[in-house]
mmCIF file of C-alpha atoms in Angstrom:
data_model
loop_
_atom_site.group_PDB
_atom_site.id
_atom_site.type_symbol
_atom_site.label_atom_id
_atom_site.label_comp_id
_atom_site.label_asym_id
_atom_site.label_seq_id
_atom_site.Cartn_x
_atom_site.Cartn_y
_atom_site.Cartn_z
ATOM 1 C CA MET A 4 72.951 24.715 37.985
ATOM 2 C CA SER A 5 70.450 27.365 36.973
ATOM 3 C CA ARG A 6 68.126 26.656 34.038
ATOM 4 C CA LEU A 7 67.628 29.431 31.509
ATOM 5 C CA LEU A 8 63.949 30.208 30.980
ATOM 6 C CA VAL A 9 64.107 32.961 28.385
ATOM 7 C CA ALA A 10 66.832 34.422 26.207
ATOM 8 C CA ALA A 11 65.497 37.695 26.046
ATOM 9 C CA VAL A 12 77.795 47.008 46.217
ATOM 10 C CA THR A 13 78.789 49.545 47.359
ATOM 11 C CA GLY A 14 81.263 52.423 47.758
ATOM 12 C CA PHE A 15 82.854 50.665 50.783
ATOM 13 C CA THR A 16 83.883 47.462 48.972
ATOM 14 C CA LEU A 17 87.430 46.687 47.812
ATOM 15 C CA LEU A 18 86.825 44.279 44.966
ATOM 16 C CA ALA A 19 86.889 45.060 41.286
ATOM 17 C CA ALA A 20 83.349 45.456 40.046
ATOM 18 C CA CYS A 21 83.085 43.877 36.611
ATOM 19 C CA ASP A 22 86.272 42.099 35.503
ATOM 20 C CA GLY A 23 85.284 38.818 37.256
ATOM 21 C CA THR A 24 88.545 38.670 39.165
ATOM 22 C CA ASN A 25 89.251 38.636 42.883
ATOM 23 C CA PRO A 26 92.618 40.102 43.943
ATOM 24 C CA PHE A 27 92.430 38.359 47.309
ATOM 25 C CA MET A 28 92.982 34.636 47.785
ATOM 26 C CA THR A 29 92.882 34.644 51.586
ATOM 27 C CA ALA A 30 90.648 36.090 54.298
ATOM 28 C CA THR A 31 92.299 37.989 57.101
ATOM 29 C CA ALA A 32 90.995 37.447 60.642
ATOM 30 C CA PRO A 33 91.050 40.156 63.308
ATOM 31 C CA ASP A 34 94.130 38.546 64.897
ATOM 32 C CA GLY A 35 96.052 38.834 61.616
ATOM 33 C CA SER A 36 95.779 35.155 60.691
ATOM 34 C CA THR A 37 94.743 34.229 57.172
ATOM 35 C CA GLU A 38 92.434 31.536 55.727
ATOM 36 C CA PRO A 39 92.581 30.212 52.135
ATOM 37 C CA LEU A 40 89.577 31.012 49.967
ATOM 38 C CA GLU A 41 88.281 29.367 46.804
ATOM 39 C CA PRO A 42 88.679 31.512 43.629
ATOM 40 C CA GLY A 43 86.066 34.248 43.465
ATOM 41 C CA ASP A 44 85.111 34.164 47.155
ATOM 42 C CA PRO A 45 84.738 37.841 48.121
ATOM 43 C CA ASN A 46 84.558 37.331 51.874
ATOM 44 C CA THR A 47 88.004 38.625 52.630
ATOM 45 C CA THR A 48 87.176 41.136 55.404
ATOM 46 C CA VAL A 49 84.801 41.092 58.383
ATOM 47 C CA SER A 50 83.462 44.514 57.301
ATOM 48 C CA SER A 51 81.965 43.224 53.985
ATOM 49 C CA LYS A 52 79.978 40.000 53.924
ATOM 50 C CA PHE A 53 78.591 38.327 50.816
ATOM 51 C CA LEU A 54 76.037 35.577 50.512
ATOM 52 C CA TRP A 55 78.473 33.356 48.600
ATOM 53 C CA ASP A 56 77.807 29.765 47.603
ATOM 54 C CA PRO A 57 78.326 29.005 43.876
ATOM 55 C CA ALA A 58 76.891 25.498 44.309
ATOM 56 C CA ARG A 59 73.573 27.198 45.024
ATOM 57 C CA SER A 60 74.005 29.833 42.282
ATOM 58 C CA LEU A 61 74.807 32.523 44.908
ATOM 59 C CA THR A 62 77.570 34.103 42.879
ATOM 60 C CA MET A 63 77.450 37.894 43.307
ATOM 61 C CA ASN A 64 80.913 38.954 44.543
ATOM 62 C CA SER A 65 81.093 42.728 44.150
ATOM 63 C CA VAL A 66 78.634 45.615 44.258
ATOM 64 C CA VAL A 67 79.554 49.286 44.027
ATOM 65 C CA TYR A 68 77.130 52.215 44.484
ATOM 66 C CA ASP A 69 77.743 55.484 42.617
ATOM 67 C CA GLU A 70 75.879 58.225 44.460
ATOM 68 C CA ALA A 71 76.496 60.781 41.727
ATOM 69 C CA THR A 72 74.606 58.710 39.097
ATOM 70 C CA ASP A 73 72.448 56.684 41.569
ATOM 71 C CA THR A 74 73.537 53.443 39.943
ATOM 72 C CA LEU A 75 74.801 50.076 41.129
ATOM 73 C CA THR A 76 77.542 48.084 39.426
ATOM 74 C CA ILE A 77 77.268 44.348 40.259
ATOM 75 C CA ASN A 78 79.681 41.600 39.317
ATOM 76 C CA ASN A 79 79.330 37.873 38.640
ATOM 77 C CA LEU A 80 75.621 37.660 37.763
ATOM 78 C CA PRO A 81 75.491 36.275 34.206
ATOM 79 C CA PHE A 82 73.408 37.892 31.458
ATOM 80 C CA ASP A 83 72.884 41.190 33.317
ATOM 81 C CA GLY A 84 74.883 43.103 30.717
ATOM 82 C CA PRO A 85 78.644 43.383 30.102
ATOM 83 C CA ASP A 86 79.101 46.297 32.526
ATOM 84 C CA GLY A 87 76.730 45.005 35.223
ATOM 85 C CA LYS A 88 75.064 48.433 35.504
ATOM 86 C CA TYR A 89 71.793 48.785 37.396
ATOM 87 C CA ASP A 90 69.702 51.960 37.193
ATOM 88 C CA HIS A 91 67.241 53.290 39.782
ATOM 89 C CA VAL A 92 63.967 52.662 37.915
ATOM 90 C CA ALA A 93 61.242 52.859 40.601
ATOM 91 C CA ASP A 94 60.489 52.685 44.291
ATOM 92 C CA ALA A 95 58.577 49.991 46.134
ATOM 93 C CA PRO A 96 55.352 51.012 47.918
ATOM 94 C CA ASP A 97 57.358 51.668 51.122
ATOM 95 C CA GLY A 98 59.911 53.742 49.287
ATOM 96 C CA THR A 99 62.651 51.163 48.939
ATOM 97 C CA PRO A 100 64.587 51.983 45.744
ATOM 98 C CA ILE A 101 64.408 49.403 42.944
ATOM 99 C CA TYR A 102 67.307 49.010 40.514
ATOM 100 C CA ALA A 103 67.177 47.242 37.170
ATOM 101 C CA SER A 104 69.920 45.974 34.866
ATOM 102 C CA ARG A 105 70.457 47.664 31.536
ATOM 103 C CA GLN A 106 69.431 45.920 28.344
ATOM 104 C CA THR A 107 70.108 46.277 24.657
ATOM 105 C CA SER A 108 68.958 44.123 21.780
ATOM 106 C CA THR A 109 71.885 41.775 22.306
ATOM 107 C CA THR A 110 73.124 42.331 25.896
ATOM 108 C CA GLY A 111 71.573 42.120 29.308
ATOM 109 C CA LEU A 112 68.905 39.782 27.987
ATOM 110 C CA LEU A 113 67.935 38.449 31.394
ATOM 111 C CA LYS A 114 66.386 41.314 33.367
ATOM 112 C CA HIS A 115 67.923 41.500 36.835
ATOM 113 C CA TYR A 116 66.704 43.547 39.804
ATOM 114 C CA ALA A 117 68.415 44.795 42.901
ATOM 115 C CA LEU A 118 67.106 46.280 46.174
ATOM 116 C CA PHE A 119 69.463 48.657 47.925
ATOM 117 C CA LEU A 120 69.360 49.926 51.522
ATOM 118 C CA ARG A 121 71.746 52.566 52.676
ATOM 119 C CA SER A 122 72.348 54.287 56.020
ATOM 120 C CA ASP A 123 75.119 56.343 57.636
ATOM 121 C CA TYR A 124 77.425 53.354 58.159
ATOM 122 C CA ILE A 125 75.943 50.452 56.177
ATOM 123 C CA GLU A 126 75.081 49.596 52.552
ATOM 124 C CA ALA A 127 73.139 46.419 51.823
ATOM 125 C CA THR A 128 72.132 44.938 48.452
ATOM 126 C CA ALA A 129 70.070 41.922 47.324
ATOM 127 C CA ALA A 130 70.047 41.080 43.562
ATOM 128 C CA GLY A 131 68.582 38.425 41.276
ATOM 129 C CA SER A 132 66.461 37.630 38.215
ATOM 130 C CA GLY A 133 63.135 35.987 37.523
ATOM 131 C CA ASP A 134 64.037 35.023 33.975
ATOM 132 C CA TRP A 135 65.218 31.468 34.877
ATOM 133 C CA GLY A 136 63.445 28.169 35.163
ATOM 134 C CA ASP A 137 64.627 27.927 38.783
ATOM 135 C CA TYR A 138 65.958 30.291 41.435
ATOM 136 C CA GLY A 139 68.702 31.530 39.148
ATOM 137 C CA ASN A 140 71.971 33.274 39.963
ATOM 138 C CA ALA A 141 71.677 35.805 42.795
ATOM 139 C CA GLY A 142 73.383 37.241 45.815
ATOM 140 C CA ALA A 143 73.452 39.646 48.708
ATOM 141 C CA ASN A 144 76.002 41.884 50.392
ATOM 142 C CA VAL A 145 76.177 43.854 53.645
ATOM 143 C CA ASN A 146 79.171 46.105 54.382
ATOM 144 C CA ARG A 147 80.052 48.880 56.805
ATOM 145 C CA SER A 148 82.392 51.825 56.952
ATOM 146 C CA SER A 149 83.277 51.633 60.664
ATOM 147 C CA PHE A 150 82.547 49.788 63.868
ATOM 148 C CA SER A 151 82.980 50.145 67.682
ATOM 149 C CA LEU A 152 81.121 48.395 70.468
ATOM 150 C CA PRO A 153 79.642 50.018 73.580
ATOM 151 C CA SER A 154 80.985 48.748 76.852
ATOM 152 C CA SER A 155 77.756 47.119 77.954
ATOM 153 C CA GLY A 156 73.990 47.192 77.696
ATOM 154 C CA GLU A 157 70.929 45.970 75.921
ATOM 155 C CA TYR A 158 69.797 47.687 72.685
ATOM 156 C CA VAL A 159 66.870 47.772 70.266
ATOM 157 C CA TYR A 160 67.251 48.344 66.529
ATOM 158 C CA VAL A 161 64.463 49.203 64.116
ATOM 159 C CA GLY A 162 64.607 49.677 60.352
ATOM 160 C CA ASP A 163 63.783 48.287 56.919
ATOM 161 C CA TYR A 164 63.804 44.947 55.141
ATOM 162 C CA ALA A 165 63.950 44.392 51.367
ATOM 163 C CA GLY A 166 64.103 41.085 49.498
ATOM 164 C CA LEU A 167 63.565 39.261 46.208
ATOM 165 C CA ARG A 168 61.597 36.028 45.746
ATOM 166 C CA THR A 169 62.183 33.615 42.842
ATOM 167 C CA PHE A 170 60.761 30.186 42.160
ATOM 168 C CA ASP A 171 62.148 26.742 41.533
ATOM 169 C CA GLU A 172 59.757 25.542 38.839
ATOM 170 C CA LYS A 173 58.757 28.684 37.004
ATOM 171 C CA GLY A 174 59.916 32.175 36.122
ATOM 172 C CA GLY A 175 58.965 35.394 37.772
ATOM 173 C CA ILE A 176 60.194 37.557 40.607
ATOM 174 C CA GLU A 177 58.522 39.284 43.515
ATOM 175 C CA LEU A 178 59.799 42.278 45.537
ATOM 176 C CA VAL A 179 59.329 41.991 49.256
ATOM 177 C CA THR A 180 59.478 44.816 51.796
ATOM 178 C CA GLY A 181 58.933 44.930 55.548
ATOM 179 C CA ASP A 182 59.976 46.335 58.911
ATOM 180 C CA MET A 183 62.727 44.853 61.063
ATOM 181 C CA GLU A 184 63.285 44.898 64.812
ATOM 182 C CA LEU A 185 66.288 43.384 66.477
ATOM 183 C CA ILE A 186 67.311 43.295 70.094
ATOM 184 C CA LEU A 187 70.866 42.901 71.267
ATOM 185 C CA ASP A 188 72.552 42.132 74.610
ATOM 186 C CA ILE A 189 76.239 42.911 74.613
ATOM 187 C CA LEU A 190 77.216 41.076 77.791
ATOM 188 C CA ASP A 191 74.661 38.276 77.613
ATOM 189 C CA PHE A 192 77.254 35.532 78.094
ATOM 190 C CA ASP A 193 80.480 35.060 79.844
ATOM 191 C CA PRO A 194 83.213 35.448 77.175
ATOM 192 C CA LEU A 195 84.027 32.247 75.313
ATOM 193 C CA ASN A 196 86.334 32.328 72.258
ATOM 194 C CA GLY A 197 85.355 35.952 71.627
ATOM 195 C CA ILE A 198 81.641 35.227 71.649
ATOM 196 C CA GLN A 199 79.820 37.280 74.259
ATOM 197 C CA GLY A 200 76.823 39.138 72.772
ATOM 198 C CA ASP A 201 73.410 37.806 71.679
ATOM 199 C CA ILE A 202 70.809 38.795 69.105
ATOM 200 C CA ILE A 203 67.236 37.951 68.175
ATOM 201 C CA GLY A 204 64.723 39.751 65.936
ATOM 202 C CA THR A 205 61.665 39.780 63.717
ATOM 203 C CA ILE A 206 60.652 41.030 60.258
ATOM 204 C CA THR A 207 57.040 42.189 60.196
ATOM 205 C CA ASN A 208 54.629 43.845 57.725
ATOM 206 C CA ARG A 209 56.123 41.819 54.885
ATOM 207 C CA THR A 210 54.434 42.671 51.604
ATOM 208 C CA ARG A 211 55.144 41.208 48.158
ATOM 209 C CA VAL A 212 54.505 42.875 44.838
ATOM 210 C CA ASN A 213 55.357 42.185 41.221
ATOM 211 C CA VAL A 214 57.991 44.473 39.715
ATOM 212 C CA ASP A 215 55.259 46.535 38.109
ATOM 213 C CA GLY A 216 53.712 47.186 41.534
ATOM 214 C CA THR A 217 50.664 44.906 41.063
ATOM 215 C CA ASP A 218 49.300 42.062 43.142
ATOM 216 C CA ASP A 219 50.138 43.570 46.529
ATOM 217 C CA ARG A 220 49.780 40.784 49.145
ATOM 218 C CA ASP A 221 51.018 40.075 52.657
ATOM 219 C CA LEU A 222 53.505 37.443 53.763
ATOM 220 C CA PRO A 223 53.883 35.992 57.252
ATOM 221 C CA ASP A 224 56.375 37.475 59.791
ATOM 222 C CA VAL A 225 59.922 36.131 59.782
ATOM 223 C CA TYR A 226 61.636 35.253 63.065
ATOM 224 C CA LEU A 227 65.376 35.764 63.403
ATOM 225 C CA LYS A 228 66.354 33.090 65.893
ATOM 226 C CA GLU A 229 68.969 33.619 68.594
ATOM 227 C CA VAL A 230 72.548 34.051 67.319
ATOM 228 C CA SER A 231 75.619 35.158 69.197
ATOM 229 C CA PHE A 232 78.141 37.685 67.878
ATOM 230 C CA ASP A 233 81.847 38.221 68.217
ATOM 231 C CA SER A 234 82.331 41.175 70.576
ATOM 232 C CA SER A 235 85.651 42.154 68.930
ATOM 233 C CA THR A 236 84.270 42.354 65.367
ATOM 234 C CA GLY A 237 80.549 42.772 65.833
ATOM 235 C CA VAL A 238 79.923 40.012 63.305
ATOM 236 C CA PHE A 239 77.276 37.272 63.632
ATOM 237 C CA GLU A 240 76.861 34.211 61.404
ATOM 238 C CA GLY A 241 74.581 31.202 60.869
ATOM 239 C CA GLY A 242 71.501 32.486 62.671
ATOM 240 C CA ALA A 243 68.300 30.592 61.794
ATOM 241 C CA VAL A 244 65.232 32.253 60.245
ATOM 242 C CA GLU A 245 61.674 30.877 60.069
ATOM 243 C CA SER A 246 58.237 31.893 58.985
ATOM 244 C CA TYR A 247 55.131 29.915 59.877
ATOM 245 C CA ARG A 248 52.082 28.572 58.069
ATOM 246 C CA PRO A 249 48.769 30.375 58.637
ATOM 247 C CA ASP A 250 46.766 27.119 58.868
ATOM 248 C CA ASN A 251 48.640 25.023 61.463
ATOM 249 C CA GLY A 252 51.654 27.022 62.685
ATOM 250 C CA ASP A 253 54.208 24.655 61.168
ATOM 251 C CA PRO A 254 57.321 26.227 59.501
ATOM 252 C CA TRP A 255 56.573 27.762 56.089
ATOM 253 C CA SER A 256 60.010 29.053 55.027
ATOM 254 C CA THR A 257 63.351 28.342 56.734
ATOM 255 C CA GLY A 258 66.913 29.541 56.242
ATOM 256 C CA THR A 259 69.795 31.487 57.724
ATOM 257 C CA TYR A 260 71.032 35.029 58.331
ATOM 258 C CA ASP A 261 74.406 36.741 58.793
ATOM 259 C CA GLY A 262 75.323 40.241 59.539
ATOM 260 C CA MET A 263 77.246 42.863 61.511
ATOM 261 C CA LEU A 264 77.037 45.836 63.815
ATOM 262 C CA ALA A 265 78.279 49.148 62.474
ATOM 263 C CA GLY A 266 79.172 52.669 63.388
ATOM 264 C CA PRO A 267 80.336 54.196 66.681
ATOM 265 C CA ASP A 268 78.936 52.394 69.699
ATOM 266 C CA ALA A 269 77.163 49.966 67.294
ATOM 267 C CA ALA A 270 74.769 52.668 66.123
ATOM 268 C CA GLU A 271 73.444 50.421 63.327
ATOM 269 C CA VAL A 272 72.992 46.796 62.366
ATOM 270 C CA GLY A 273 72.851 45.139 58.936
ATOM 271 C CA ALA A 274 72.276 41.607 57.750
ATOM 272 C CA TYR A 275 71.246 39.415 54.851
ATOM 273 C CA LEU A 276 69.142 36.277 54.856
ATOM 274 C CA ILE A 277 68.204 33.435 52.543
ATOM 275 C CA MET A 278 65.237 31.155 53.042
ATOM 276 C CA GLU A 279 63.190 28.647 51.103
ATOM 277 C CA GLY A 280 59.685 27.218 51.415
ATOM 278 C CA LEU A 281 56.393 26.841 49.625
ATOM 279 C CA ALA A 282 55.816 29.769 47.328
ATOM 280 C CA ASP A 283 52.240 30.312 48.585
ATOM 281 C CA ILE A 284 49.699 28.992 51.045
ATOM 282 C CA GLN A 285 46.144 30.330 50.883
ATOM 283 C CA ILE A 286 43.064 29.327 52.872
ATOM 284 C CA ILE A 287 39.523 29.505 51.585
ATOM 285 C CA SER A 288 36.410 29.516 53.819
ATOM 286 C CA TYR A 289 33.188 27.861 52.802
ATOM 287 C CA GLN A 290 29.719 27.360 54.358
ATOM 288 C CA VAL A 291 28.421 23.896 55.308
ATOM 289 C CA VAL A 292 24.691 23.466 56.039
ATOM 290 C CA ASP A 293 22.974 20.324 57.377
ATOM 291 C CA TRP A 294 19.227 20.245 56.745
ATOM 292 C CA THR A 295 16.099 18.072 57.173
ATOM 293 C CA LEU A 296 12.694 18.034 55.411
ATOM 294 C CA PRO A 297 9.305 17.282 57.002
ATOM 295 C CA ASP A 298 9.244 13.857 55.360
ATOM 296 C CA GLY A 299 12.356 12.913 57.405
ATOM 297 C CA SER A 300 14.866 13.139 54.624
ATOM 298 C CA SER A 301 18.085 15.062 55.291
ATOM 299 C CA GLY A 302 21.243 16.223 53.599
ATOM 300 C CA THR A 303 24.229 18.542 53.555
ATOM 301 C CA ALA A 304 24.951 21.462 51.266
ATOM 302 C CA SER A 305 28.479 22.818 50.990
ATOM 303 C CA GLY A 306 30.176 25.777 49.391
ATOM 304 C CA LEU A 307 32.646 23.306 47.950
ATOM 305 C CA ASP A 308 29.817 22.103 45.671
ATOM 306 C CA THR A 309 30.157 25.447 43.824
ATOM 307 C CA ILE A 310 33.887 25.404 43.141
ATOM 308 C CA ASP A 311 36.358 23.400 41.115
ATOM 309 C CA ALA A 312 39.280 22.474 43.337
ATOM 310 C CA ASP A 313 41.512 21.911 40.327
ATOM 311 C CA ALA A 314 40.764 25.459 39.147
ATOM 312 C CA PHE A 315 41.706 26.818 42.553
ATOM 313 C CA GLN A 316 44.944 24.808 42.470
ATOM 314 C CA ASP A 317 45.723 26.215 38.994
ATOM 315 C CA LEU A 318 44.995 29.713 40.215
ATOM 316 C CA ILE A 319 47.352 29.570 43.176
ATOM 317 C CA ASN A 320 50.046 27.951 40.992
ATOM 318 C CA ALA A 321 49.689 30.916 38.657
ATOM 319 C CA GLY A 322 50.278 33.317 41.542
ATOM 320 C CA GLY A 323 46.631 34.390 41.825
ATOM 321 C CA THR A 324 44.594 35.257 44.867
ATOM 322 C CA LEU A 325 41.965 32.866 46.073
ATOM 323 C CA PRO A 326 38.561 34.095 47.382
ATOM 324 C CA THR A 327 38.811 35.617 50.831
ATOM 325 C CA GLY A 328 35.079 35.699 51.704
ATOM 326 C CA VAL A 329 32.930 32.760 52.751
ATOM 327 C CA ILE A 330 31.823 30.733 49.751
ATOM 328 C CA ALA A 331 28.080 30.207 50.337
ATOM 329 C CA ALA A 332 26.530 26.781 50.295
ATOM 330 C CA VAL A 333 23.953 25.997 47.568
ATOM 331 C CA GLY A 334 21.352 23.288 47.168
ATOM 332 C CA VAL A 335 19.280 23.576 50.400
ATOM 333 C CA PRO A 336 15.758 22.429 49.404
ATOM 334 C CA ALA A 337 12.844 24.793 49.859
ATOM 335 C CA GLY A 338 11.023 24.138 53.173
ATOM 336 C CA ALA A 339 14.045 22.515 54.775
ATOM 337 C CA THR A 340 14.896 23.063 58.425
ATOM 338 C CA ILE A 341 18.510 24.014 59.051
ATOM 339 C CA VAL A 342 20.086 21.705 61.589
ATOM 340 C CA SER A 343 23.512 23.264 61.566
ATOM 341 C CA ASP A 344 25.322 26.096 59.724
ATOM 342 C CA THR A 345 29.086 26.207 60.000
ATOM 343 C CA VAL A 346 32.078 27.661 58.244
ATOM 344 C CA GLU A 347 34.962 25.383 57.416
ATOM 345 C CA THR A 348 38.295 25.987 55.661
ATOM 346 C CA GLN A 349 40.508 24.331 53.078
ATOM 347 C CA THR A 350 44.160 25.042 52.428
ATOM 348 C CA PHE A 351 45.684 25.294 48.945
ATOM 349 C CA GLU A 352 49.452 25.173 48.445
ATOM 350 C CA THR A 353 51.553 25.879 45.381
ATOM 351 C CA GLU A 354 53.188 22.946 43.740
ATOM 352 C CA TYR A 355 56.539 24.744 43.653
ATOM 353 C CA LYS A 356 58.796 26.533 46.159
ATOM 354 C CA ALA A 357 60.151 30.042 46.528
ATOM 355 C CA GLN A 358 63.602 31.237 47.525
ATOM 356 C CA GLU A 359 63.828 34.710 49.212
ATOM 357 C CA ILE A 360 67.103 36.622 49.505
ATOM 358 C CA GLY A 361 66.863 39.801 51.531
ATOM 359 C CA VAL A 362 68.758 42.447 53.400
ATOM 360 C CA LEU A 363 67.900 44.477 56.498
ATOM 361 C CA VAL A 364 69.331 47.673 57.988
ATOM 362 C CA GLY A 365 68.353 49.199 61.336
ATOM 363 C CA ASP A 366 69.228 52.056 63.616
ATOM 364 C CA GLN A 367 69.713 51.857 67.356
ATOM 365 C CA VAL A 368 66.701 53.177 69.240
ATOM 366 C CA ILE A 369 67.793 55.964 71.539
ATOM 367 C CA PRO A 370 65.778 55.915 74.861
#
């Protein structure tokens, strides 16, 4: 359950946008069979996939884009206004459009944001709010207008990534952008229960900013682990994602991704992901000097003698940036002989975690 911190998608979809109802109670498989769905579950067709898990506050179940007004209408995110309207208010540094929910003095009191990627055959949306005391209600959607699969071959896709980061122990939201590359092999495996193709990929050049465009900082690459797709539908589900710590290479954030191929001869690919991990990991460098005096006495001077580790911890918890240069050692006596002069590092981690929900859209690279 989300905790309130302050009181203050697409043209291809089939669901009603704002009345909170779902006219479908079953999902139809490609072979015509149906599967019962829980109330509100919008995943009724393979051509529109939602990140849906109400137990995790992943509740968005409809998003409609109006090209004429350049607005989004999003359903099932509480406190984003009675009409769920989102206006195009700015662009991220890489040009990704940013949409924000409408507010009045008594409605839409929790500011929500959405990032929207659109191509010839795909629309993809990620939405959420930073005005909660935890990750809050959020969601993502990828949908397509058409799909056909080439007969065989290996393919490369490149494109854009856009995501939102929120935090489990504090408010605030960060916008994340990056570049995606995905490779696909259509006939990688002998057919087994419709599964024949294989996918892996990466998200690079990830940059996070506050919604006002300040505090531009990098995040580690994300690896989209191997996942197979259904050759009849072009849909893939349950792929693993990971990013890695800069200090020891252990996993930083982990999660999953789902998506689909789209357009004639799988001209495009789209997906959404969700992952969790420490909100921030930063490394400081400091000088350590060993010295001796002519009288035989010796000692060590360290850059750590000039800092307050608690202050650094407070700074990273507040979302600040720790010093990137080498913190110089102090306290070497006059006349001392330097025995050794090294640079060491210390890692600081936030005391809370981040959740990132993002979408990616890419085009097939034509040789």
